[in-house]
Each structure stands twice: as C-alpha cells, then as structure tokens.
Short mmCIF file of N, CA, C and O in Angstrom, two decimals:
data_model
loop_
_atom_site.label_atom_id
_atom_site.label_comp_id
_atom_site.label_asym_id
_atom_site.label_seq_id
_atom_site.Cartn_x
_atom_site.Cartn_y
_atom_site.Cartn_z
N UNK A 1 61.36 8.25 -94.37
CA UNK A 1 62.21 7.12 -94.64
C UNK A 1 61.37 5.85 -94.60
O UNK A 1 60.66 5.58 -93.63
N UNK A 2 61.47 5.03 -95.61
CA UNK A 2 60.65 3.83 -95.73
C UNK A 2 60.96 2.78 -94.67
O UNK A 2 60.11 1.96 -94.34
N UNK A 3 62.16 2.79 -94.12
CA UNK A 3 62.53 1.78 -93.13
C UNK A 3 62.18 2.18 -91.71
O UNK A 3 62.27 1.36 -90.79
N UNK A 4 61.79 3.41 -91.49
CA UNK A 4 61.50 3.90 -90.14
C UNK A 4 60.52 3.02 -89.37
O UNK A 4 60.75 2.73 -88.20
N UNK A 5 59.44 2.54 -89.98
CA UNK A 5 58.52 1.68 -89.22
C UNK A 5 59.14 0.37 -88.75
O UNK A 5 58.62 -0.29 -87.85
N UNK A 6 60.25 -0.03 -89.33
CA UNK A 6 60.87 -1.31 -89.00
C UNK A 6 62.08 -1.17 -88.08
O UNK A 6 62.72 -2.17 -87.74
N UNK A 7 62.40 0.02 -87.68
CA UNK A 7 63.55 0.23 -86.80
C UNK A 7 63.11 0.08 -85.34
O UNK A 7 61.97 0.36 -84.99
N UNK A 8 64.02 -0.36 -84.49
CA UNK A 8 63.66 -0.51 -83.06
C UNK A 8 63.32 0.84 -82.45
O UNK A 8 63.93 1.84 -82.78
N UNK A 9 62.35 0.83 -81.56
CA UNK A 9 61.97 2.07 -80.88
C UNK A 9 62.97 2.43 -79.79
O UNK A 9 63.12 3.58 -79.43
N UNK A 10 63.65 1.42 -79.29
CA UNK A 10 64.63 1.64 -78.23
C UNK A 10 65.85 0.78 -78.52
O UNK A 10 65.73 -0.40 -78.85
N UNK A 11 67.03 1.37 -78.40
CA UNK A 11 68.27 0.63 -78.61
C UNK A 11 69.02 0.59 -77.29
O UNK A 11 69.26 1.63 -76.68
N UNK A 12 69.36 -0.60 -76.84
CA UNK A 12 70.07 -0.76 -75.59
C UNK A 12 71.56 -0.89 -75.84
O UNK A 12 71.99 -1.49 -76.82
N UNK A 13 72.33 -0.39 -74.91
CA UNK A 13 73.77 -0.60 -74.95
C UNK A 13 74.09 -1.98 -74.42
O UNK A 13 73.19 -2.75 -74.06
N UNK A 14 75.34 -2.30 -74.33
CA UNK A 14 75.75 -3.60 -73.80
C UNK A 14 75.52 -3.67 -72.30
O UNK A 14 75.73 -2.68 -71.59
N UNK A 15 75.10 -4.81 -71.84
CA UNK A 15 74.96 -5.03 -70.42
C UNK A 15 76.33 -5.34 -69.85
O UNK A 15 77.21 -5.85 -70.53
N UNK A 16 76.51 -5.02 -68.58
CA UNK A 16 77.75 -5.38 -67.91
C UNK A 16 77.46 -6.48 -66.90
O UNK A 16 76.43 -6.46 -66.22
N UNK A 17 78.36 -7.43 -66.85
CA UNK A 17 78.22 -8.56 -65.95
C UNK A 17 79.39 -8.57 -64.98
O UNK A 17 80.49 -8.15 -65.32
N UNK A 18 79.14 -9.07 -63.78
CA UNK A 18 80.22 -9.25 -62.82
C UNK A 18 81.12 -10.38 -63.35
O UNK A 18 80.69 -11.17 -64.19
N UNK A 19 82.34 -10.48 -62.84
CA UNK A 19 83.20 -11.59 -63.28
C UNK A 19 82.55 -12.96 -63.07
O UNK A 19 82.63 -13.83 -63.93
N UNK A 20 81.89 -13.15 -61.94
CA UNK A 20 81.22 -14.43 -61.66
C UNK A 20 80.07 -14.65 -62.64
O UNK A 20 79.90 -15.76 -63.15
N UNK A 21 79.27 -13.62 -62.88
CA UNK A 21 78.17 -13.74 -63.84
C UNK A 21 78.70 -14.07 -65.22
O UNK A 21 78.13 -14.92 -65.92
N UNK A 22 79.77 -13.42 -65.63
CA UNK A 22 80.36 -13.67 -66.95
C UNK A 22 80.79 -15.12 -67.09
O UNK A 22 80.55 -15.75 -68.12
N UNK A 23 81.40 -15.64 -66.04
CA UNK A 23 81.86 -17.03 -66.06
C UNK A 23 80.68 -17.98 -66.19
O UNK A 23 80.69 -18.89 -67.03
N UNK A 24 79.66 -17.78 -65.36
CA UNK A 24 78.48 -18.65 -65.38
C UNK A 24 77.74 -18.52 -66.71
O UNK A 24 77.32 -19.53 -67.29
N UNK A 25 77.58 -17.30 -67.17
CA UNK A 25 76.85 -17.05 -68.41
C UNK A 25 77.54 -17.69 -69.59
O UNK A 25 76.90 -18.25 -70.48
N UNK A 26 78.86 -17.63 -69.61
CA UNK A 26 79.63 -18.22 -70.70
C UNK A 26 79.35 -19.72 -70.82
O UNK A 26 79.10 -20.23 -71.92
N UNK A 27 79.37 -20.41 -69.70
CA UNK A 27 79.12 -21.86 -69.70
C UNK A 27 77.69 -22.14 -70.12
O UNK A 27 77.43 -23.00 -70.98
N UNK A 28 76.75 -21.41 -69.54
CA UNK A 28 75.34 -21.63 -69.86
C UNK A 28 75.05 -21.34 -71.33
O UNK A 28 74.36 -22.11 -72.00
N UNK A 29 75.58 -20.23 -71.85
CA UNK A 29 75.36 -19.87 -73.25
C UNK A 29 75.91 -20.95 -74.17
O UNK A 29 75.28 -21.30 -75.16
N UNK A 30 77.09 -21.43 -73.86
CA UNK A 30 77.70 -22.44 -74.72
C UNK A 30 76.88 -23.73 -74.71
O UNK A 30 76.55 -24.26 -75.76
N UNK A 31 76.55 -24.21 -73.52
CA UNK A 31 75.82 -25.48 -73.42
C UNK A 31 74.42 -25.37 -74.02
O UNK A 31 74.02 -26.20 -74.85
N UNK A 32 73.68 -24.35 -73.61
CA UNK A 32 72.31 -24.19 -74.09
C UNK A 32 72.32 -23.86 -75.59
O UNK A 32 71.53 -24.42 -76.36
N UNK A 33 73.22 -22.99 -76.00
CA UNK A 33 73.29 -22.60 -77.41
C UNK A 33 73.60 -23.78 -78.32
O UNK A 33 72.99 -23.94 -79.38
N UNK A 34 74.54 -24.63 -77.90
CA UNK A 34 74.89 -25.81 -78.69
C UNK A 34 73.69 -26.74 -78.81
O UNK A 34 73.38 -27.24 -79.90
N UNK A 35 73.00 -26.97 -77.70
CA UNK A 35 71.83 -27.85 -77.72
C UNK A 35 70.74 -27.27 -78.62
O UNK A 35 70.14 -27.99 -79.43
N UNK A 36 70.47 -25.98 -78.51
CA UNK A 36 69.45 -25.36 -79.34
C UNK A 36 69.82 -25.46 -80.81
O UNK A 36 68.96 -25.80 -81.65
N UNK A 37 71.07 -25.20 -81.15
CA UNK A 37 71.51 -25.31 -82.55
C UNK A 37 71.31 -26.72 -83.09
O UNK A 37 70.80 -26.91 -84.20
N UNK A 38 71.72 -27.71 -82.29
CA UNK A 38 71.57 -29.10 -82.71
C UNK A 38 70.11 -29.49 -82.91
O UNK A 38 69.74 -30.11 -83.92
N UNK A 39 69.28 -29.11 -81.95
CA UNK A 39 67.88 -29.49 -82.02
C UNK A 39 67.14 -28.72 -83.11
O UNK A 39 66.24 -29.26 -83.76
N UNK A 40 67.51 -27.47 -83.33
CA UNK A 40 66.89 -26.69 -84.41
C UNK A 40 67.12 -27.39 -85.74
O UNK A 40 66.18 -27.56 -86.53
N UNK A 41 68.35 -27.82 -85.96
CA UNK A 41 68.66 -28.54 -87.21
C UNK A 41 67.83 -29.82 -87.31
O UNK A 41 67.31 -30.14 -88.38
N UNK A 42 67.69 -30.54 -86.22
CA UNK A 42 66.92 -31.78 -86.24
C UNK A 42 65.43 -31.53 -86.48
O UNK A 42 64.79 -32.27 -87.23
N UNK A 43 64.89 -30.50 -85.85
CA UNK A 43 63.48 -30.18 -86.07
C UNK A 43 63.24 -29.75 -87.52
O UNK A 43 62.28 -30.17 -88.16
N UNK A 44 64.12 -28.92 -88.05
CA UNK A 44 63.95 -28.39 -89.41
C UNK A 44 64.09 -29.50 -90.46
O UNK A 44 63.34 -29.53 -91.43
N UNK A 45 65.03 -30.40 -90.24
CA UNK A 45 65.26 -31.46 -91.22
C UNK A 45 64.34 -32.66 -91.04
O UNK A 45 64.36 -33.58 -91.85
N UNK A 46 63.57 -32.66 -89.98
CA UNK A 46 62.65 -33.77 -89.74
C UNK A 46 63.28 -34.94 -89.02
O UNK A 46 62.63 -35.97 -88.83
N UNK A 47 64.53 -34.81 -88.58
CA UNK A 47 65.16 -35.88 -87.81
C UNK A 47 64.51 -36.03 -86.45
O UNK A 47 64.58 -37.10 -85.85
N UNK A 48 63.91 -34.95 -85.98
CA UNK A 48 63.23 -34.97 -84.68
C UNK A 48 61.81 -34.49 -84.89
O UNK A 48 61.56 -33.50 -85.57
N UNK A 49 60.86 -35.20 -84.32
CA UNK A 49 59.45 -34.85 -84.44
C UNK A 49 59.11 -33.69 -83.49
O UNK A 49 59.64 -33.60 -82.38
N UNK A 50 58.21 -32.85 -83.93
CA UNK A 50 57.75 -31.77 -83.05
C UNK A 50 56.94 -32.30 -81.88
O UNK A 50 56.63 -31.56 -80.95
N UNK A 51 56.64 -33.58 -81.89
CA UNK A 51 56.01 -34.20 -80.73
C UNK A 51 56.96 -34.18 -79.52
O UNK A 51 56.53 -34.33 -78.39
N UNK A 52 58.24 -34.00 -79.79
CA UNK A 52 59.26 -33.96 -78.74
C UNK A 52 59.52 -32.54 -78.24
O UNK A 52 60.45 -32.32 -77.47
N UNK A 53 58.71 -31.57 -78.67
CA UNK A 53 58.94 -30.16 -78.33
C UNK A 53 58.97 -29.94 -76.81
O UNK A 53 59.85 -29.27 -76.29
N UNK A 54 58.00 -30.51 -76.10
CA UNK A 54 57.95 -30.31 -74.65
C UNK A 54 59.19 -30.90 -73.96
O UNK A 54 59.71 -30.31 -73.01
N UNK A 55 59.66 -32.01 -74.46
CA UNK A 55 60.89 -32.62 -73.94
C UNK A 55 62.08 -31.70 -74.20
O UNK A 55 62.96 -31.54 -73.35
N UNK A 56 62.12 -31.12 -75.38
CA UNK A 56 63.17 -30.17 -75.77
C UNK A 56 63.20 -28.98 -74.81
O UNK A 56 64.25 -28.61 -74.27
N UNK A 57 62.04 -28.40 -74.56
CA UNK A 57 61.94 -27.25 -73.65
C UNK A 57 62.35 -27.66 -72.23
O UNK A 57 63.09 -26.93 -71.56
N UNK A 58 61.91 -28.82 -71.79
CA UNK A 58 62.27 -29.30 -70.45
C UNK A 58 63.78 -29.49 -70.32
O UNK A 58 64.36 -29.19 -69.27
N UNK A 59 64.40 -29.98 -71.37
CA UNK A 59 65.86 -30.17 -71.35
C UNK A 59 66.57 -28.84 -71.21
O UNK A 59 67.53 -28.71 -70.43
N UNK A 60 66.12 -27.84 -71.94
CA UNK A 60 66.72 -26.50 -71.83
C UNK A 60 66.56 -25.97 -70.41
O UNK A 60 67.49 -25.39 -69.84
N UNK A 61 65.40 -26.17 -69.83
CA UNK A 61 65.18 -25.74 -68.45
C UNK A 61 66.17 -26.44 -67.51
O UNK A 61 66.77 -25.81 -66.64
N UNK A 62 66.35 -27.75 -67.70
CA UNK A 62 67.27 -28.51 -66.84
C UNK A 62 68.71 -28.06 -67.03
O UNK A 62 69.54 -28.24 -66.13
N UNK A 63 69.03 -27.52 -68.20
CA UNK A 63 70.39 -27.09 -68.49
C UNK A 63 70.73 -25.77 -67.80
O UNK A 63 71.87 -25.31 -67.88
N UNK A 64 69.76 -25.14 -67.15
CA UNK A 64 70.03 -23.93 -66.39
C UNK A 64 69.45 -22.66 -66.97
O UNK A 64 69.97 -21.57 -66.71
N UNK A 65 68.36 -22.77 -67.70
CA UNK A 65 67.76 -21.58 -68.30
C UNK A 65 67.32 -20.57 -67.25
O UNK A 65 67.49 -19.36 -67.43
N UNK A 66 66.81 -21.03 -66.11
CA UNK A 66 66.37 -20.09 -65.08
C UNK A 66 67.56 -19.31 -64.52
O UNK A 66 67.45 -18.11 -64.25
N UNK A 67 68.70 -19.96 -64.37
CA UNK A 67 69.91 -19.27 -63.89
C UNK A 67 70.37 -18.25 -64.94
O UNK A 67 70.77 -17.14 -64.61
N UNK A 68 70.31 -18.65 -66.20
CA UNK A 68 70.66 -17.75 -67.30
C UNK A 68 69.78 -16.50 -67.25
O UNK A 68 70.26 -15.38 -67.33
N UNK A 69 68.48 -16.70 -67.07
CA UNK A 69 67.53 -15.57 -66.98
C UNK A 69 67.86 -14.67 -65.80
O UNK A 69 67.79 -13.45 -65.91
N UNK A 70 68.19 -15.25 -64.65
CA UNK A 70 68.52 -14.46 -63.46
C UNK A 70 69.74 -13.57 -63.70
O UNK A 70 69.76 -12.41 -63.30
N UNK A 71 70.75 -14.13 -64.36
CA UNK A 71 71.96 -13.36 -64.63
C UNK A 71 71.67 -12.20 -65.57
O UNK A 71 72.08 -11.07 -65.32
N UNK A 72 70.93 -12.48 -66.63
CA UNK A 72 70.60 -11.42 -67.59
C UNK A 72 69.69 -10.38 -66.94
O UNK A 72 69.85 -9.18 -67.15
N UNK A 73 68.75 -10.82 -66.10
CA UNK A 73 67.86 -9.89 -65.41
C UNK A 73 68.64 -8.97 -64.48
O UNK A 73 68.38 -7.78 -64.40
N UNK A 74 69.63 -9.53 -63.77
CA UNK A 74 70.45 -8.72 -62.87
C UNK A 74 71.21 -7.65 -63.66
O UNK A 74 71.29 -6.49 -63.24
N UNK A 75 71.74 -8.03 -64.82
CA UNK A 75 72.45 -7.06 -65.66
C UNK A 75 71.48 -6.01 -66.20
O UNK A 75 71.82 -4.82 -66.25
N UNK A 76 70.28 -6.42 -66.58
CA UNK A 76 69.27 -5.47 -67.05
C UNK A 76 68.88 -4.49 -65.93
O UNK A 76 68.75 -3.29 -66.16
N UNK A 77 68.72 -5.02 -64.73
CA UNK A 77 68.38 -4.15 -63.59
C UNK A 77 69.46 -3.11 -63.36
O UNK A 77 69.17 -1.94 -63.12
N UNK A 78 70.72 -3.52 -63.44
CA UNK A 78 71.82 -2.57 -63.27
C UNK A 78 71.80 -1.55 -64.41
O UNK A 78 72.01 -0.36 -64.18
N UNK A 79 71.54 -1.99 -65.60
CA UNK A 79 71.49 -1.10 -66.78
C UNK A 79 70.38 -0.06 -66.59
O UNK A 79 70.59 1.11 -66.84
N UNK A 80 69.23 -0.50 -66.12
CA UNK A 80 68.10 0.42 -65.92
C UNK A 80 68.35 1.42 -64.80
O UNK A 80 67.80 2.51 -64.82
N UNK A 81 69.20 1.06 -63.85
CA UNK A 81 69.53 1.98 -62.76
C UNK A 81 70.42 3.12 -63.24
O UNK A 81 70.54 4.14 -62.57
N UNK A 82 71.03 2.96 -64.40
CA UNK A 82 71.90 4.01 -64.93
C UNK A 82 71.10 5.21 -65.46
O UNK A 82 71.65 6.27 -65.64
N UNK A 83 69.82 5.00 -65.72
CA UNK A 83 68.99 6.09 -66.25
C UNK A 83 68.76 7.18 -65.24
O UNK A 83 68.62 7.10 -64.13
#
C-alpha cells in the first residue's frame, strides 16, 4: 500500500480526564486556543512581526501552558497504566 509509510505507527485512544481536570482543561484550551488562533492569523498576514515570537511564547506560558501540560501528562500516565 502506497500510504503505509505515512500512517502513524501507534494510534492512541481517547484520554480520560477527571471532572476537575476536564473543567480546568476546557478553560485553558479555550483561552490558549483563541490566543494561538488570533496570533497565527496575525503572524501569517504580517500584522505581527516574528520579532514578537518570544513575547508570544511567553504569553502562552503565562496563560497556563504548564498546567495544561500537567493535566494532559496525568491523563497520558493513566492511559499508559492500562497496558
């Protein structure tokens, strides 16, 4: 099959989150996702200079990216324990 080299080697199922994690993740995804979408459009259209990239990344960090990572990592750890 010609597409075989381009298929994922591993397919993961959905992660499960606790009710608290789901609540926190929902807020973080919405806030961070909206900011990323807005800034992506600005970078692509030239409204924002790539000289501001470090500021962009710092803003995402301030918005709670580390907490987002912790939540997803906890879900991944639980998923891996199912094996």
